[in-house]
Amino acid sequence: MSVGLEVLNGNDRVLIDSKYKNHFLRQKVTVSTAKPTYNWIGSVARVTITDAVCPIVLWRSAAGFGFYSLTWQGSNAIASLHTPSGPGTSVTFYVFDTGVPSHSGYGLQVYNDQGELVYDALAKPLRIKSYVRGQGSLTTAMDPLNIPLAGEYAYGSGSFIGSIIGIMSGLILSYQVIHVFRYLVESGGVLKQQQFTPYSFESKAGFDTSTQFENTTFDYQVMVADVAGY
């Protein structure tokens, strides 16, 4: 860069730059799950992120959770997690988003040429420890991940939801829909990927048809962040 402030680490990676925006801890909240409004086994946890820009939602819990959705209502975003555990399961959300200026009167703040805050020395940054991405299929072996965890951490995943839709031949038409949900759970000091079937549906009719199957292939990503002191 020719003008402005730039800070690099020992690997020449940019840490602070007046062009790039950093994500900081915007919200930390512990909630209990409730029965889902959709017809799934398990329970769901939600958190509302007010005035969201580009939120990254991580979490930690003794139970296994998977990321279900991020929906928008105006400038607010609602993040939802699903767990095989029943209602009343505790989970802590860590929501990281672009910065909101602190007003302490001291410390370092960096703005870009649009007047947007890109760095605040008093904010708690997103500190990524591990990142894994891949592609999954419901008919292929599931990657267990086994990401080592140490200290205080939070983790999150992309979409882990898939479906198998089948129409089987014979004198009876059997139309079957199976949802498979993949989620993350800590076990023995590592983060594992597991799955369960929260929903299935089958309908039969008395006429013949050919066999057809549709199998969903989906991408996934997993992030582990250091949240010690957060």
PDB file of C-alpha atoms in Angstrom:
ATOM      1  CA  MET A   1       0.000   0.000   0.000  1.00  0.00           C
ATOM      2  CA  SER A   2       1.207   3.526  -0.769  1.00  0.00           C
ATOM      3  CA  VAL A   3      -0.650   5.368   2.008  1.00  0.00           C
ATOM      4  CA  GLY A   4      -2.379   4.498   5.267  1.00  0.00           C
ATOM      5  CA  LEU A   5      -1.616   1.940   7.984  1.00  0.00           C
ATOM      6  CA  GLU A   6      -0.645  -1.688   7.415  1.00  0.00           C
ATOM      7  CA  VAL A   7       0.394  -4.267  10.012  1.00  0.00           C
ATOM      8  CA  LEU A   8       1.778  -7.691   9.007  1.00  0.00           C
ATOM      9  CA  ASN A   9       2.564 -10.794  11.052  1.00  0.00           C
ATOM     10  CA  GLY A  10       5.740 -12.901  10.851  1.00  0.00           C
ATOM     11  CA  ASN A  11       4.387 -14.710   7.788  1.00  0.00           C
ATOM     12  CA  ASP A  12       3.721 -11.436   5.944  1.00  0.00           C
ATOM     13  CA  ARG A  13      -0.022 -11.855   6.333  1.00  0.00           C
ATOM     14  CA  VAL A  14      -2.043  -8.668   6.716  1.00  0.00           C
ATOM     15  CA  LEU A  15      -3.449  -8.185  10.231  1.00  0.00           C
ATOM     16  CA  ILE A  16      -4.505  -4.545  10.010  1.00  0.00           C
ATOM     17  CA  ASP A  17      -5.051  -2.601   6.804  1.00  0.00           C
ATOM     18  CA  SER A  18      -7.206   0.426   6.016  1.00  0.00           C
ATOM     19  CA  LYS A  19      -8.700  -1.554   3.118  1.00  0.00           C
ATOM     20  CA  TYR A  20      -9.727  -4.828   4.813  1.00  0.00           C
ATOM     21  CA  LYS A  21     -12.444  -5.178   7.438  1.00  0.00           C
ATOM     22  CA  ASN A  22     -11.939  -7.335  10.522  1.00  0.00           C
ATOM     23  CA  HIS A  23     -14.590  -9.390  12.307  1.00  0.00           C
ATOM     24  CA  PHE A  24     -14.969  -8.797  16.048  1.00  0.00           C
ATOM     25  CA  LEU A  25     -17.103 -10.357  18.743  1.00  0.00           C
ATOM     26  CA  ARG A  26     -20.430  -8.582  18.431  1.00  0.00           C
ATOM     27  CA  GLN A  27     -22.538 -10.813  20.671  1.00  0.00           C
ATOM     28  CA  LYS A  28     -22.105 -13.670  23.155  1.00  0.00           C
ATOM     29  CA  VAL A  29     -25.260 -15.205  24.591  1.00  0.00           C
ATOM     30  CA  THR A  30     -26.263 -18.539  26.143  1.00  0.00           C
ATOM     31  CA  VAL A  31     -29.730 -19.844  25.303  1.00  0.00           C
ATOM     32  CA  SER A  32     -31.757 -23.020  25.761  1.00  0.00           C
ATOM     33  CA  THR A  33     -33.273 -24.906  22.856  1.00  0.00           C
ATOM     34  CA  ALA A  34     -36.995 -25.197  22.157  1.00  0.00           C
ATOM     35  CA  LYS A  35     -39.139 -27.610  20.175  1.00  0.00           C
ATOM     36  CA  PRO A  36     -38.826 -26.833  16.447  1.00  0.00           C
ATOM     37  CA  THR A  37     -41.810 -25.445  14.569  1.00  0.00           C
ATOM     38  CA  TYR A  38     -40.944 -27.715  11.628  1.00  0.00           C
ATOM     39  CA  ASN A  39     -41.566 -31.461  11.859  1.00  0.00           C
ATOM     40  CA  TRP A  40     -38.103 -32.551  13.027  1.00  0.00           C
ATOM     41  CA  ILE A  41     -36.846 -34.677  15.902  1.00  0.00           C
ATOM     42  CA  GLY A  42     -34.633 -32.807  18.372  1.00  0.00           C
ATOM     43  CA  SER A  43     -34.712 -29.107  19.237  1.00  0.00           C
ATOM     44  CA  VAL A  44     -33.589 -25.729  17.937  1.00  0.00           C
ATOM     45  CA  ALA A  45     -31.742 -22.692  19.327  1.00  0.00           C
ATOM     46  CA  ARG A  46     -32.013 -19.194  17.867  1.00  0.00           C
ATOM     47  CA  VAL A  47     -30.353 -15.837  18.356  1.00  0.00           C
ATOM     48  CA  THR A  48     -31.252 -12.484  16.794  1.00  0.00           C
ATOM     49  CA  ILE A  49     -28.353 -10.345  15.544  1.00  0.00           C
ATOM     50  CA  THR A  50     -29.420  -6.697  15.398  1.00  0.00           C
ATOM     51  CA  ASP A  51     -27.991  -4.417  12.691  1.00  0.00           C
ATOM     52  CA  ALA A  52     -26.048  -7.331  11.209  1.00  0.00           C
ATOM     53  CA  VAL A  53     -23.651  -6.760   8.316  1.00  0.00           C
ATOM     54  CA  CYS A  54     -21.863 -10.034   7.536  1.00  0.00           C
ATOM     55  CA  PRO A  55     -22.111 -12.193  10.663  1.00  0.00           C
ATOM     56  CA  ILE A  56     -20.071 -15.325  11.328  1.00  0.00           C
ATOM     57  CA  VAL A  57     -21.889 -17.485  13.870  1.00  0.00           C
ATOM     58  CA  LEU A  58     -19.960 -19.930  16.070  1.00  0.00           C
ATOM     59  CA  TRP A  59     -21.045 -21.819  19.164  1.00  0.00           C
ATOM     60  CA  ARG A  60     -20.022 -24.197  21.928  1.00  0.00           C
ATOM     61  CA  SER A  61     -22.050 -26.735  23.870  1.00  0.00           C
ATOM     62  CA  ALA A  62     -21.738 -30.056  25.659  1.00  0.00           C
ATOM     63  CA  ALA A  63     -24.316 -31.361  23.190  1.00  0.00           C
ATOM     64  CA  GLY A  64     -23.943 -31.774  19.445  1.00  0.00           C
ATOM     65  CA  PHE A  65     -25.246 -28.964  17.232  1.00  0.00           C
ATOM     66  CA  GLY A  66     -25.327 -28.210  13.538  1.00  0.00           C
ATOM     67  CA  PHE A  67     -25.914 -24.944  11.706  1.00  0.00           C
ATOM     68  CA  TYR A  68     -29.404 -24.836  10.250  1.00  0.00           C
ATOM     69  CA  SER A  69     -30.026 -21.384   8.787  1.00  0.00           C
ATOM     70  CA  LEU A  70     -29.356 -17.646   8.777  1.00  0.00           C
ATOM     71  CA  THR A  71     -32.451 -15.656   7.827  1.00  0.00           C
ATOM     72  CA  TRP A  72     -32.898 -11.909   7.476  1.00  0.00           C
ATOM     73  CA  GLN A  73     -35.612  -9.564   8.726  1.00  0.00           C
ATOM     74  CA  GLY A  74     -34.663  -6.122   7.519  1.00  0.00           C
ATOM     75  CA  SER A  75     -31.265  -5.265   9.019  1.00  0.00           C
ATOM     76  CA  ASN A  76     -31.512  -8.039  11.611  1.00  0.00           C
ATOM     77  CA  ALA A  77     -30.377 -11.642  11.114  1.00  0.00           C
ATOM     78  CA  ILE A  78     -31.670 -14.733  12.923  1.00  0.00           C
ATOM     79  CA  ALA A  79     -29.250 -17.641  13.334  1.00  0.00           C
ATOM     80  CA  SER A  80     -30.681 -21.102  14.032  1.00  0.00           C
ATOM     81  CA  LEU A  81     -28.940 -24.249  15.252  1.00  0.00           C
ATOM     82  CA  HIS A  82     -30.402 -27.748  15.454  1.00  0.00           C
ATOM     83  CA  THR A  83     -29.478 -30.553  17.871  1.00  0.00           C
ATOM     84  CA  PRO A  84     -30.586 -34.167  18.263  1.00  0.00           C
ATOM     85  CA  SER A  85     -31.015 -33.390  21.986  1.00  0.00           C
ATOM     86  CA  GLY A  86     -34.396 -32.401  23.359  1.00  0.00           C
ATOM     87  CA  PRO A  87     -35.725 -28.955  24.371  1.00  0.00           C
ATOM     88  CA  GLY A  88     -33.851 -27.221  27.198  1.00  0.00           C
ATOM     89  CA  THR A  89     -30.358 -28.014  25.857  1.00  0.00           C
ATOM     90  CA  SER A  90     -27.892 -25.186  26.545  1.00  0.00           C
ATOM     91  CA  VAL A  91     -25.679 -23.635  23.861  1.00  0.00           C
ATOM     92  CA  THR A  92     -23.565 -20.464  23.781  1.00  0.00           C
ATOM     93  CA  PHE A  93     -23.547 -18.364  20.602  1.00  0.00           C
ATOM     94  CA  TYR A  94     -20.499 -16.321  19.605  1.00  0.00           C
ATOM     95  CA  VAL A  95     -21.447 -13.857  16.868  1.00  0.00           C
ATOM     96  CA  PHE A  96     -18.634 -12.091  15.023  1.00  0.00           C
ATOM     97  CA  ASP A  97     -19.313  -9.238  12.639  1.00  0.00           C
ATOM     98  CA  THR A  98     -17.688  -6.101  11.276  1.00  0.00           C
ATOM     99  CA  GLY A  99     -16.830  -3.632  14.002  1.00  0.00           C
ATOM    100  CA  VAL A 100     -18.913  -1.133  15.934  1.00  0.00           C
ATOM    101  CA  PRO A 101     -16.662   1.653  17.322  1.00  0.00           C
ATOM    102  CA  SER A 102     -15.959   1.596  21.048  1.00  0.00           C
ATOM    103  CA  HIS A 103     -16.128   4.942  22.853  1.00  0.00           C
ATOM    104  CA  SER A 104     -13.514   4.541  25.566  1.00  0.00           C
ATOM    105  CA  GLY A 105     -11.516   7.609  24.561  1.00  0.00           C
ATOM    106  CA  TYR A 106      -8.275   5.672  24.174  1.00  0.00           C
ATOM    107  CA  GLY A 107      -6.754   2.925  22.006  1.00  0.00           C
ATOM    108  CA  LEU A 108      -6.233   2.531  18.248  1.00  0.00           C
ATOM    109  CA  GLN A 109      -9.022   2.662  15.678  1.00  0.00           C
ATOM    110  CA  VAL A 110      -8.509   2.384  11.914  1.00  0.00           C
ATOM    111  CA  TYR A 111     -11.054   3.527   9.300  1.00  0.00           C
ATOM    112  CA  ASN A 112     -11.145   3.078   5.535  1.00  0.00           C
ATOM    113  CA  ASP A 113     -11.697   5.890   3.031  1.00  0.00           C
ATOM    114  CA  GLN A 114     -15.495   5.430   3.328  1.00  0.00           C
ATOM    115  CA  GLY A 115     -15.328   6.219   7.027  1.00  0.00           C
ATOM    116  CA  GLU A 116     -16.036   2.574   8.009  1.00  0.00           C
ATOM    117  CA  LEU A 117     -14.296   1.054  11.023  1.00  0.00           C
ATOM    118  CA  VAL A 118     -11.938  -1.749   9.977  1.00  0.00           C
ATOM    119  CA  TYR A 119      -9.985  -2.213  13.240  1.00  0.00           C
ATOM    120  CA  ASP A 120     -10.487  -1.409  16.915  1.00  0.00           C
ATOM    121  CA  ALA A 121      -7.772  -2.320  19.428  1.00  0.00           C
ATOM    122  CA  LEU A 122     -10.364  -2.677  22.221  1.00  0.00           C
ATOM    123  CA  ALA A 123     -12.581  -5.105  20.288  1.00  0.00           C
ATOM    124  CA  LYS A 124     -12.233  -8.899  20.505  1.00  0.00           C
ATOM    125  CA  PRO A 125     -11.203 -10.243  17.099  1.00  0.00           C
ATOM    126  CA  LEU A 126     -12.147 -13.518  15.437  1.00  0.00           C
ATOM    127  CA  ARG A 127      -9.114 -15.753  16.071  1.00  0.00           C
ATOM    128  CA  ILE A 128      -9.373 -18.758  13.737  1.00  0.00           C
ATOM    129  CA  LYS A 129      -7.432 -21.815  14.910  1.00  0.00           C
ATOM    130  CA  SER A 130      -8.605 -24.451  12.410  1.00  0.00           C
ATOM    131  CA  TYR A 131     -10.542 -24.509   9.164  1.00  0.00           C
ATOM    132  CA  VAL A 132     -11.686 -27.585   7.217  1.00  0.00           C
ATOM    133  CA  ARG A 133     -13.803 -27.771   4.091  1.00  0.00           C
ATOM    134  CA  GLY A 134     -14.956 -30.594   1.870  1.00  0.00           C
ATOM    135  CA  GLN A 135     -17.808 -32.189  -0.034  1.00  0.00           C
ATOM    136  CA  GLY A 136     -20.175 -34.789   1.349  1.00  0.00           C
ATOM    137  CA  SER A 137     -22.695 -37.219  -0.086  1.00  0.00           C
ATOM    138  CA  LEU A 138     -25.344 -39.212   1.725  1.00  0.00           C
ATOM    139  CA  THR A 139     -24.171 -42.442   0.135  1.00  0.00           C
ATOM    140  CA  THR A 140     -20.450 -41.981   0.823  1.00  0.00           C
ATOM    141  CA  ALA A 141     -18.555 -42.453   4.078  1.00  0.00           C
ATOM    142  CA  MET A 142     -18.722 -39.442   6.379  1.00  0.00           C
ATOM    143  CA  ASP A 143     -15.484 -37.653   7.268  1.00  0.00           C
ATOM    144  CA  PRO A 144     -15.277 -37.793  11.109  1.00  0.00           C
ATOM    145  CA  LEU A 145     -13.044 -34.638  11.054  1.00  0.00           C
ATOM    146  CA  ASN A 146     -11.397 -35.265  14.477  1.00  0.00           C
ATOM    147  CA  ILE A 147     -10.178 -31.661  14.839  1.00  0.00           C
ATOM    148  CA  PRO A 148      -8.083 -31.298  18.045  1.00  0.00           C
ATOM    149  CA  LEU A 149      -9.482 -28.810  20.562  1.00  0.00           C
ATOM    150  CA  ALA A 150      -7.414 -27.087  23.245  1.00  0.00           C
ATOM    151  CA  GLY A 151      -8.292 -24.281  25.648  1.00  0.00           C
ATOM    152  CA  GLU A 152     -11.460 -22.274  25.166  1.00  0.00           C
ATOM    153  CA  TYR A 153     -12.918 -22.584  21.694  1.00  0.00           C
ATOM    154  CA  ALA A 154     -16.046 -22.092  19.649  1.00  0.00           C
ATOM    155  CA  TYR A 155     -16.886 -23.789  16.386  1.00  0.00           C
ATOM    156  CA  GLY A 156     -19.284 -23.564  13.496  1.00  0.00           C
ATOM    157  CA  SER A 157     -20.214 -25.290  10.277  1.00  0.00           C
ATOM    158  CA  GLY A 158     -21.766 -24.644   6.936  1.00  0.00           C
ATOM    159  CA  SER A 159     -24.785 -26.541   5.610  1.00  0.00           C
ATOM    160  CA  PHE A 160     -24.819 -30.188   6.620  1.00  0.00           C
ATOM    161  CA  ILE A 161     -28.350 -31.059   5.503  1.00  0.00           C
ATOM    162  CA  GLY A 162     -29.110 -33.554   2.747  1.00  0.00           C
ATOM    163  CA  SER A 163     -31.981 -35.676   1.470  1.00  0.00           C
ATOM    164  CA  ILE A 164     -32.537 -39.017  -0.191  1.00  0.00           C
ATOM    165  CA  ILE A 165     -35.706 -39.231  -2.287  1.00  0.00           C
ATOM    166  CA  GLY A 166     -36.702 -42.659  -3.596  1.00  0.00           C
ATOM    167  CA  ILE A 167     -39.476 -44.145  -5.743  1.00  0.00           C
ATOM    168  CA  MET A 168     -39.396 -47.941  -5.644  1.00  0.00           C
ATOM    169  CA  SER A 169     -40.849 -50.304  -8.243  1.00  0.00           C
ATOM    170  CA  GLY A 170     -43.309 -53.139  -7.783  1.00  0.00           C
ATOM    171  CA  LEU A 171     -47.050 -53.389  -7.411  1.00  0.00           C
ATOM    172  CA  ILE A 172     -46.922 -50.645  -4.777  1.00  0.00           C
ATOM    173  CA  LEU A 173     -45.447 -47.224  -5.357  1.00  0.00           C
ATOM    174  CA  SER A 174     -43.446 -46.193  -2.289  1.00  0.00           C
ATOM    175  CA  TYR A 175     -42.396 -42.553  -2.217  1.00  0.00           C
ATOM    176  CA  GLN A 176     -39.828 -41.984   0.518  1.00  0.00           C
ATOM    177  CA  VAL A 177     -38.133 -38.791   1.707  1.00  0.00           C
ATOM    178  CA  ILE A 178     -35.305 -38.971   4.239  1.00  0.00           C
ATOM    179  CA  HIS A 179     -33.489 -35.938   5.644  1.00  0.00           C
ATOM    180  CA  VAL A 180     -30.002 -36.523   7.024  1.00  0.00           C
ATOM    181  CA  PHE A 181     -28.535 -33.848   9.288  1.00  0.00           C
ATOM    182  CA  ARG A 182     -24.821 -33.647  10.046  1.00  0.00           C
ATOM    183  CA  TYR A 183     -23.677 -31.887  13.184  1.00  0.00           C
ATOM    184  CA  LEU A 184     -20.577 -31.220  15.324  1.00  0.00           C
ATOM    185  CA  VAL A 185     -19.905 -32.583  18.802  1.00  0.00           C
ATOM    186  CA  GLU A 186     -16.900 -32.571  21.138  1.00  0.00           C
ATOM    187  CA  SER A 187     -15.708 -36.012  22.199  1.00  0.00           C
ATOM    188  CA  GLY A 188     -12.431 -36.860  23.925  1.00  0.00           C
ATOM    189  CA  GLY A 189     -10.842 -33.476  23.228  1.00  0.00           C
ATOM    190  CA  VAL A 190     -11.573 -33.470  19.490  1.00  0.00           C
ATOM    191  CA  LEU A 191     -14.372 -32.087  17.349  1.00  0.00           C
ATOM    192  CA  LYS A 192     -16.249 -34.808  15.481  1.00  0.00           C
ATOM    193  CA  GLN A 193     -18.803 -34.808  12.710  1.00  0.00           C
ATOM    194  CA  GLN A 194     -21.824 -37.041  13.286  1.00  0.00           C
ATOM    195  CA  GLN A 195     -25.264 -37.387  11.750  1.00  0.00           C
ATOM    196  CA  PHE A 196     -28.824 -38.391  12.513  1.00  0.00           C
ATOM    197  CA  THR A 197     -32.155 -38.526  10.689  1.00  0.00           C
ATOM    198  CA  PRO A 198     -34.489 -35.875  12.109  1.00  0.00           C
ATOM    199  CA  TYR A 199     -37.253 -36.415   9.569  1.00  0.00           C
ATOM    200  CA  SER A 200     -38.522 -39.125   7.229  1.00  0.00           C
ATOM    201  CA  PHE A 201     -41.720 -39.520   5.240  1.00  0.00           C
ATOM    202  CA  GLU A 202     -43.163 -42.419   3.256  1.00  0.00           C
ATOM    203  CA  SER A 203     -46.288 -42.633   1.108  1.00  0.00           C
ATOM    204  CA  LYS A 204     -47.607 -45.672  -0.758  1.00  0.00           C
ATOM    205  CA  ALA A 205     -50.003 -46.119  -3.675  1.00  0.00           C
ATOM    206  CA  GLY A 206     -51.150 -49.187  -5.574  1.00  0.00           C
ATOM    207  CA  PHE A 207     -49.670 -48.852  -9.043  1.00  0.00           C
ATOM    208  CA  ASP A 208     -46.406 -49.794 -10.675  1.00  0.00           C
ATOM    209  CA  THR A 209     -43.472 -47.508 -11.474  1.00  0.00           C
ATOM    210  CA  SER A 210     -39.764 -47.694 -12.152  1.00  0.00           C
ATOM    211  CA  THR A 211     -37.088 -47.291  -9.489  1.00  0.00           C
ATOM    212  CA  GLN A 212     -35.632 -43.806  -9.059  1.00  0.00           C
ATOM    213  CA  PHE A 213     -33.352 -42.289  -6.451  1.00  0.00           C
ATOM    214  CA  GLU A 214     -32.058 -38.783  -5.937  1.00  0.00           C
ATOM    215  CA  ASN A 215     -29.052 -38.315  -3.657  1.00  0.00           C
ATOM    216  CA  THR A 216     -27.982 -34.900  -2.428  1.00  0.00           C
ATOM    217  CA  THR A 217     -24.319 -33.890  -2.584  1.00  0.00           C
ATOM    218  CA  PHE A 218     -23.379 -30.902  -0.472  1.00  0.00           C
ATOM    219  CA  ASP A 219     -20.345 -28.819   0.483  1.00  0.00           C
ATOM    220  CA  TYR A 220     -19.389 -28.261   4.098  1.00  0.00           C
ATOM    221  CA  GLN A 221     -16.959 -26.128   6.045  1.00  0.00           C
ATOM    222  CA  VAL A 222     -15.932 -26.169   9.695  1.00  0.00           C
ATOM    223  CA  MET A 223     -14.236 -23.356  11.622  1.00  0.00           C
ATOM    224  CA  VAL A 224     -12.715 -23.506  15.127  1.00  0.00           C
ATOM    225  CA  ALA A 225     -11.876 -20.232  16.885  1.00  0.00           C
ATOM    226  CA  ASP A 226      -9.998 -19.385  20.072  1.00  0.00           C
ATOM    227  CA  VAL A 227     -12.410 -17.547  22.404  1.00  0.00           C
ATOM    228  CA  ALA A 228     -10.313 -17.564  25.583  1.00  0.00           C
ATOM    229  CA  GLY A 229     -11.218 -14.490  27.643  1.00  0.00           C
ATOM    230  CA  TYR A 230     -14.345 -13.804  25.569  1.00  0.00           C
TER     231      TYR A 230
END
